[in-house]
């Protein structure tokens, strides 16, 4: 097994960190690794926010589904799907007039362009994760940054076309840390040849067999099986409903609206 494959296989989500700051040399390596990631049309449709301020980390620990460990991370990186820089560049370079004179529409970014920016941002994030692991820096993805769009927009002074799509907490592994590896679904349930395969009930039961063993009935959980319990915990939970509302609000900016004038 080569070193890169070993790093990928040994990585775990880290929620407890050594009490020391990430060195500037290591931070530079992480950011360079992010920037070297593949990107749609070489546009780099993302930006990265570095969060070290204690008050801001405290805020994020609350807005991101009340997770106290977030505020204890030495460093937080927020990855923005970002078309704002390109749209501003177009404006400064007279692109609206050019489009009009050539019978072209000059429009703001559309939903499809948001998805491209999401891909760019998360590729950069994963490059950071792997590079960090090689430096004994652990990480944890925080999907809850998708929640509370209005609060985060104000907190980080975000323009309309910069959307926080992913977040990483980062810090060095503490001494004598014991890694707890979690099982993944077998590749036969995930990887299909040529066309998608919809799994049968029998295959789904096999796929979820180990997870179903973790289900326990209780007076606090009226679910009758693992599927019901997990739905209540994740897709049906209040935070998930807030996430859906938040994303819908953000998507109002990504409609390809016609731009008539240049802003100075």
mmCIF file of C-alpha atoms in Angstrom:
data_model
loop_
_atom_site.group_PDB
_atom_site.id
_atom_site.type_symbol
_atom_site.label_atom_id
_atom_site.label_comp_id
_atom_site.label_asym_id
_atom_site.label_seq_id
_atom_site.Cartn_x
_atom_site.Cartn_y
_atom_site.Cartn_z
ATOM 1 C CA UNK A 1 0.000 0.000 0.000
ATOM 2 C CA UNK A 2 1.541 3.346 -0.997
ATOM 3 C CA UNK A 3 1.541 6.336 1.330
ATOM 4 C CA UNK A 4 -1.359 8.199 -0.320
ATOM 5 C CA UNK A 5 -3.673 5.165 -0.184
ATOM 6 C CA UNK A 6 -2.635 4.556 3.418
ATOM 7 C CA UNK A 7 -3.497 8.153 4.374
ATOM 8 C CA UNK A 8 -6.915 7.901 2.719
ATOM 9 C CA UNK A 9 -7.701 4.612 4.453
ATOM 10 C CA UNK A 10 -6.501 5.683 7.907
ATOM 11 C CA UNK A 11 -8.276 9.040 7.987
ATOM 12 C CA UNK A 12 -11.141 9.478 10.489
ATOM 13 C CA UNK A 13 -13.302 12.454 11.405
ATOM 14 C CA UNK A 14 -11.579 14.241 14.289
ATOM 15 C CA UNK A 15 -13.608 16.146 16.895
ATOM 16 C CA UNK A 16 -10.976 16.470 19.618
ATOM 17 C CA UNK A 17 -7.773 18.421 18.984
ATOM 18 C CA UNK A 18 -4.367 19.057 20.498
ATOM 19 C CA UNK A 19 -4.219 22.463 22.128
ATOM 20 C CA UNK A 20 -1.921 24.163 19.652
ATOM 21 C CA UNK A 21 -2.357 26.306 16.588
ATOM 22 C CA UNK A 22 -1.746 25.011 13.092
ATOM 23 C CA UNK A 23 1.638 26.313 11.983
ATOM 24 C CA UNK A 24 1.864 28.858 9.195
ATOM 25 C CA UNK A 25 3.990 26.468 7.133
ATOM 26 C CA UNK A 26 1.367 23.751 7.410
ATOM 27 C CA UNK A 27 -1.452 26.166 6.657
ATOM 28 C CA UNK A 28 0.328 27.289 3.504
ATOM 29 C CA UNK A 29 0.658 23.655 2.424
ATOM 30 C CA UNK A 30 -3.054 23.057 3.010
ATOM 31 C CA UNK A 31 -4.074 26.096 0.992
ATOM 32 C CA UNK A 32 -1.690 25.270 -1.847
ATOM 33 C CA UNK A 33 -3.134 21.754 -1.912
ATOM 34 C CA UNK A 34 -6.648 23.192 -2.140
ATOM 35 C CA UNK A 35 -5.700 25.464 -5.032
ATOM 36 C CA UNK A 36 -4.068 22.604 -6.953
ATOM 37 C CA UNK A 37 -7.376 20.727 -7.083
ATOM 38 C CA UNK A 38 -9.230 20.171 -10.385
ATOM 39 C CA UNK A 39 -11.605 23.007 -11.278
ATOM 40 C CA UNK A 40 -14.274 23.517 -13.947
ATOM 41 C CA UNK A 41 -12.778 25.399 -16.892
ATOM 42 C CA UNK A 42 -9.881 26.462 -14.646
ATOM 43 C CA UNK A 43 -12.249 29.064 -13.172
ATOM 44 C CA UNK A 44 -11.667 28.217 -9.470
ATOM 45 C CA UNK A 45 -15.297 28.928 -8.619
ATOM 46 C CA UNK A 46 -14.730 28.993 -4.870
ATOM 47 C CA UNK A 47 -13.325 31.001 -2.005
ATOM 48 C CA UNK A 48 -12.059 29.837 1.375
ATOM 49 C CA UNK A 49 -12.703 31.627 4.660
ATOM 50 C CA UNK A 50 -10.206 31.031 7.476
ATOM 51 C CA UNK A 51 -11.907 31.305 10.857
ATOM 52 C CA UNK A 52 -9.754 31.649 13.958
ATOM 53 C CA UNK A 53 -11.660 34.255 15.979
ATOM 54 C CA UNK A 54 -13.050 32.713 19.159
ATOM 55 C CA UNK A 55 -16.327 34.642 19.032
ATOM 56 C CA UNK A 56 -16.978 33.545 15.456
ATOM 57 C CA UNK A 57 -16.225 29.916 16.330
ATOM 58 C CA UNK A 58 -18.614 30.175 19.268
ATOM 59 C CA UNK A 59 -21.294 31.457 16.911
ATOM 60 C CA UNK A 60 -20.717 28.647 14.427
ATOM 61 C CA UNK A 61 -20.908 26.048 17.172
ATOM 62 C CA UNK A 62 -24.483 27.227 17.735
ATOM 63 C CA UNK A 63 -25.663 27.957 14.186
ATOM 64 C CA UNK A 64 -24.283 24.636 12.901
ATOM 65 C CA UNK A 65 -26.729 22.498 14.857
ATOM 66 C CA UNK A 66 -25.334 23.178 18.336
ATOM 67 C CA UNK A 67 -22.063 21.222 18.199
ATOM 68 C CA UNK A 68 -19.748 22.434 21.010
ATOM 69 C CA UNK A 69 -16.596 20.798 19.598
ATOM 70 C CA UNK A 70 -16.632 23.256 16.684
ATOM 71 C CA UNK A 71 -15.536 26.150 18.887
ATOM 72 C CA UNK A 72 -12.583 24.139 20.189
ATOM 73 C CA UNK A 73 -11.050 23.575 16.760
ATOM 74 C CA UNK A 74 -7.865 25.650 16.282
ATOM 75 C CA UNK A 75 -8.909 26.453 12.709
ATOM 76 C CA UNK A 76 -12.100 26.394 10.677
ATOM 77 C CA UNK A 77 -12.211 26.576 6.897
ATOM 78 C CA UNK A 78 -15.448 27.512 5.159
ATOM 79 C CA UNK A 79 -15.642 26.712 1.456
ATOM 80 C CA UNK A 80 -17.808 29.034 -0.613
ATOM 81 C CA UNK A 81 -19.291 28.208 -3.986
ATOM 82 C CA UNK A 82 -18.335 31.565 -5.490
ATOM 83 C CA UNK A 83 -19.360 33.151 -8.781
ATOM 84 C CA UNK A 84 -19.217 36.698 -7.386
ATOM 85 C CA UNK A 85 -15.624 37.347 -8.468
ATOM 86 C CA UNK A 86 -16.306 36.320 -12.058
ATOM 87 C CA UNK A 87 -19.508 38.355 -12.230
ATOM 88 C CA UNK A 88 -17.696 41.423 -10.891
ATOM 89 C CA UNK A 89 -14.893 40.877 -13.400
ATOM 90 C CA UNK A 90 -17.403 40.645 -16.254
ATOM 91 C CA UNK A 91 -18.959 43.896 -15.108
ATOM 92 C CA UNK A 92 -15.672 45.786 -14.892
ATOM 93 C CA UNK A 93 -14.658 44.587 -18.358
ATOM 94 C CA UNK A 94 -17.808 45.748 -20.154
ATOM 95 C CA UNK A 95 -19.252 42.282 -20.722
ATOM 96 C CA UNK A 96 -22.876 43.470 -20.539
ATOM 97 C CA UNK A 97 -22.328 45.876 -23.437
ATOM 98 C CA UNK A 98 -20.405 43.254 -25.370
ATOM 99 C CA UNK A 99 -23.215 40.742 -24.951
ATOM 100 C CA UNK A 100 -25.858 43.234 -26.023
ATOM 101 C CA UNK A 101 -23.954 44.267 -29.149
ATOM 102 C CA UNK A 102 -23.567 40.615 -30.140
ATOM 103 C CA UNK A 103 -27.210 39.625 -29.494
ATOM 104 C CA UNK A 104 -26.264 37.610 -26.418
ATOM 105 C CA UNK A 105 -27.972 37.558 -23.045
ATOM 106 C CA UNK A 106 -25.933 38.763 -20.099
ATOM 107 C CA UNK A 107 -27.264 36.850 -17.122
ATOM 108 C CA UNK A 108 -26.352 36.106 -13.566
ATOM 109 C CA UNK A 109 -25.252 32.586 -12.611
ATOM 110 C CA UNK A 110 -27.847 29.827 -12.853
ATOM 111 C CA UNK A 111 -28.499 26.737 -10.760
ATOM 112 C CA UNK A 112 -26.251 24.699 -13.050
ATOM 113 C CA UNK A 113 -23.386 27.116 -12.445
ATOM 114 C CA UNK A 114 -23.922 26.865 -8.713
ATOM 115 C CA UNK A 115 -23.472 23.101 -8.987
ATOM 116 C CA UNK A 116 -20.206 23.576 -10.861
ATOM 117 C CA UNK A 117 -19.017 25.905 -8.119
ATOM 118 C CA UNK A 118 -20.066 23.353 -5.489
ATOM 119 C CA UNK A 119 -17.951 20.732 -7.257
ATOM 120 C CA UNK A 120 -14.959 23.075 -7.338
ATOM 121 C CA UNK A 121 -15.315 23.977 -3.669
ATOM 122 C CA UNK A 122 -15.647 20.418 -2.413
ATOM 123 C CA UNK A 123 -12.750 19.144 -4.520
ATOM 124 C CA UNK A 124 -10.621 21.851 -2.886
ATOM 125 C CA UNK A 125 -11.942 20.846 0.536
ATOM 126 C CA UNK A 126 -11.086 17.188 0.040
ATOM 127 C CA UNK A 127 -7.589 18.100 -1.100
ATOM 128 C CA UNK A 128 -7.223 19.942 2.211
ATOM 129 C CA UNK A 129 -8.495 16.905 4.126
ATOM 130 C CA UNK A 130 -5.959 14.533 2.565
ATOM 131 C CA UNK A 131 -3.068 16.993 2.784
ATOM 132 C CA UNK A 132 -3.952 17.711 6.418
ATOM 133 C CA UNK A 133 -3.998 14.020 7.282
ATOM 134 C CA UNK A 134 -0.485 13.659 5.907
ATOM 135 C CA UNK A 135 0.630 16.378 8.358
ATOM 136 C CA UNK A 136 -1.071 14.788 11.401
ATOM 137 C CA UNK A 137 -3.847 17.362 11.177
ATOM 138 C CA UNK A 138 -7.309 15.896 11.654
ATOM 139 C CA UNK A 139 -10.499 17.271 10.170
ATOM 140 C CA UNK A 140 -14.256 16.999 10.350
ATOM 141 C CA UNK A 141 -16.754 18.033 7.680
ATOM 142 C CA UNK A 142 -19.638 20.150 8.961
ATOM 143 C CA UNK A 143 -22.564 20.017 6.555
ATOM 144 C CA UNK A 144 -24.637 22.180 8.875
ATOM 145 C CA UNK A 145 -23.022 25.310 7.436
ATOM 146 C CA UNK A 146 -25.865 25.001 4.906
ATOM 147 C CA UNK A 147 -28.250 26.052 7.673
ATOM 148 C CA UNK A 148 -29.008 29.614 8.822
ATOM 149 C CA UNK A 149 -28.265 31.190 5.453
ATOM 150 C CA UNK A 150 -29.279 34.693 6.484
ATOM 151 C CA UNK A 151 -27.186 34.612 9.668
ATOM 152 C CA UNK A 152 -24.089 33.318 7.897
ATOM 153 C CA UNK A 153 -24.560 35.748 5.017
ATOM 154 C CA UNK A 154 -24.414 38.650 7.452
ATOM 155 C CA UNK A 155 -21.728 37.126 9.675
ATOM 156 C CA UNK A 156 -19.297 36.665 6.781
ATOM 157 C CA UNK A 157 -20.395 39.632 4.648
ATOM 158 C CA UNK A 158 -21.331 37.312 1.792
ATOM 159 C CA UNK A 159 -22.560 38.722 -1.529
ATOM 160 C CA UNK A 160 -25.437 37.028 -3.365
ATOM 161 C CA UNK A 161 -23.260 34.729 -5.462
ATOM 162 C CA UNK A 162 -21.052 33.312 -2.713
ATOM 163 C CA UNK A 163 -22.700 30.461 -0.828
ATOM 164 C CA UNK A 164 -21.132 28.496 2.093
ATOM 165 C CA UNK A 165 -21.333 24.931 0.817
ATOM 166 C CA UNK A 166 -18.904 23.150 3.133
ATOM 167 C CA UNK A 167 -16.967 23.600 6.341
ATOM 168 C CA UNK A 168 -13.991 21.864 7.931
ATOM 169 C CA UNK A 169 -12.813 21.935 11.518
ATOM 170 C CA UNK A 170 -9.048 21.357 11.661
ATOM 171 C CA UNK A 171 -6.508 20.642 14.346
ATOM 172 C CA UNK A 172 -3.580 18.399 15.199
ATOM 173 C CA UNK A 173 -4.346 14.922 16.506
ATOM 174 C CA UNK A 174 -4.005 14.776 20.297
ATOM 175 C CA UNK A 175 -1.421 12.456 21.823
ATOM 176 C CA UNK A 176 -2.382 8.793 22.074
ATOM 177 C CA UNK A 177 -5.532 9.313 20.032
ATOM 178 C CA UNK A 178 -7.294 6.031 19.255
ATOM 179 C CA UNK A 179 -8.859 6.009 15.801
ATOM 180 C CA UNK A 180 -12.381 4.619 15.607
ATOM 181 C CA UNK A 181 -13.055 3.370 12.101
ATOM 182 C CA UNK A 182 -16.655 3.237 10.911
ATOM 183 C CA UNK A 183 -17.831 0.679 8.411
ATOM 184 C CA UNK A 184 -18.958 1.764 4.958
ATOM 185 C CA UNK A 185 -21.419 0.064 2.648
ATOM 186 C CA UNK A 186 -19.844 -2.664 0.545
ATOM 187 C CA UNK A 187 -18.817 -1.454 -2.892
ATOM 188 C CA UNK A 188 -21.260 -3.846 -4.585
ATOM 189 C CA UNK A 189 -24.075 -1.615 -3.337
ATOM 190 C CA UNK A 190 -22.401 1.565 -4.551
ATOM 191 C CA UNK A 191 -20.537 0.769 -7.754
ATOM 192 C CA UNK A 192 -22.516 -0.261 -10.858
ATOM 193 C CA UNK A 193 -21.327 -1.157 -14.347
ATOM 194 C CA UNK A 194 -22.569 1.100 -17.160
ATOM 195 C CA UNK A 195 -26.066 1.783 -15.765
ATOM 196 C CA UNK A 196 -27.679 2.500 -12.412
ATOM 197 C CA UNK A 197 -29.071 -0.522 -10.601
ATOM 198 C CA UNK A 198 -32.047 -0.083 -8.297
ATOM 199 C CA UNK A 199 -31.546 -2.459 -5.390
ATOM 200 C CA UNK A 200 -34.122 -5.089 -4.475
ATOM 201 C CA UNK A 201 -35.595 -5.382 -0.991
ATOM 202 C CA UNK A 202 -33.313 -8.370 -0.342
ATOM 203 C CA UNK A 203 -30.239 -6.408 -1.455
ATOM 204 C CA UNK A 204 -31.222 -3.422 0.669
ATOM 205 C CA UNK A 205 -31.644 -5.620 3.725
ATOM 206 C CA UNK A 206 -28.168 -7.023 3.096
ATOM 207 C CA UNK A 207 -26.780 -3.519 2.569
ATOM 208 C CA UNK A 208 -28.193 -2.266 5.882
ATOM 209 C CA UNK A 209 -27.662 -5.453 7.908
ATOM 210 C CA UNK A 210 -24.887 -4.090 10.128
ATOM 211 C CA UNK A 211 -26.629 -0.773 10.687
ATOM 212 C CA UNK A 212 -29.859 -2.529 11.639
ATOM 213 C CA UNK A 213 -27.999 -4.322 14.417
ATOM 214 C CA UNK A 214 -27.480 -0.955 16.110
ATOM 215 C CA UNK A 215 -31.217 -0.258 16.411
ATOM 216 C CA UNK A 216 -32.659 -0.329 19.912
ATOM 217 C CA UNK A 217 -36.262 0.321 20.828
ATOM 218 C CA UNK A 218 -36.895 2.760 23.642
ATOM 219 C CA UNK A 219 -39.741 4.709 25.201
ATOM 220 C CA UNK A 220 -38.222 7.878 23.715
ATOM 221 C CA UNK A 221 -38.177 6.492 20.188
ATOM 222 C CA UNK A 222 -41.422 5.081 18.836
ATOM 223 C CA UNK A 223 -39.716 3.910 15.647
ATOM 224 C CA UNK A 224 -40.104 0.204 14.928
ATOM 225 C CA UNK A 225 -36.895 -0.287 12.971
ATOM 226 C CA UNK A 226 -33.583 1.308 12.004
ATOM 227 C CA UNK A 227 -34.962 3.011 8.871
ATOM 228 C CA UNK A 228 -37.687 4.808 10.815
ATOM 229 C CA UNK A 229 -35.311 5.764 13.599
ATOM 230 C CA UNK A 230 -32.685 7.111 11.194
ATOM 231 C CA UNK A 231 -35.261 9.123 9.254
ATOM 232 C CA UNK A 232 -36.383 10.786 12.477
ATOM 233 C CA UNK A 233 -32.767 11.531 13.391
ATOM 234 C CA UNK A 234 -31.666 12.898 9.991
ATOM 235 C CA UNK A 235 -34.064 13.814 7.103
ATOM 236 C CA UNK A 236 -37.046 14.315 9.399
ATOM 237 C CA UNK A 237 -35.196 16.264 12.088
ATOM 238 C CA UNK A 238 -35.678 19.973 12.760
ATOM 239 C CA UNK A 239 -32.143 20.854 11.655
ATOM 240 C CA UNK A 240 -32.717 19.129 8.309
ATOM 241 C CA UNK A 241 -35.906 21.101 7.747
ATOM 242 C CA UNK A 242 -34.012 24.299 8.530
ATOM 243 C CA UNK A 243 -31.284 23.271 6.097
ATOM 244 C CA UNK A 244 -33.880 22.782 3.349
ATOM 245 C CA UNK A 245 -35.380 26.200 4.049
ATOM 246 C CA UNK A 246 -31.969 27.834 4.111
ATOM 247 C CA UNK A 247 -30.862 26.325 0.799
ATOM 248 C CA UNK A 248 -34.124 27.325 -0.886
ATOM 249 C CA UNK A 249 -33.537 30.889 0.254
ATOM 250 C CA UNK A 250 -29.989 30.901 -1.111
ATOM 251 C CA UNK A 251 -31.124 29.430 -4.431
ATOM 252 C CA UNK A 252 -33.210 32.544 -5.087
ATOM 253 C CA UNK A 253 -29.957 34.237 -6.091
ATOM 254 C CA UNK A 254 -29.003 31.575 -8.655
ATOM 255 C CA UNK A 255 -31.774 31.953 -11.241
ATOM 256 C CA UNK A 256 -29.837 33.382 -14.201
ATOM 257 C CA UNK A 257 -31.572 36.712 -13.816
ATOM 258 C CA UNK A 258 -30.906 39.183 -16.610
ATOM 259 C CA UNK A 259 -28.371 41.866 -15.744
ATOM 260 C CA UNK A 260 -29.141 45.176 -17.427
ATOM 261 C CA UNK A 261 -26.538 47.532 -16.067
ATOM 262 C CA UNK A 262 -23.012 47.546 -14.714
ATOM 263 C CA UNK A 263 -22.500 48.462 -11.083
ATOM 264 C CA UNK A 264 -19.489 50.656 -10.304
#
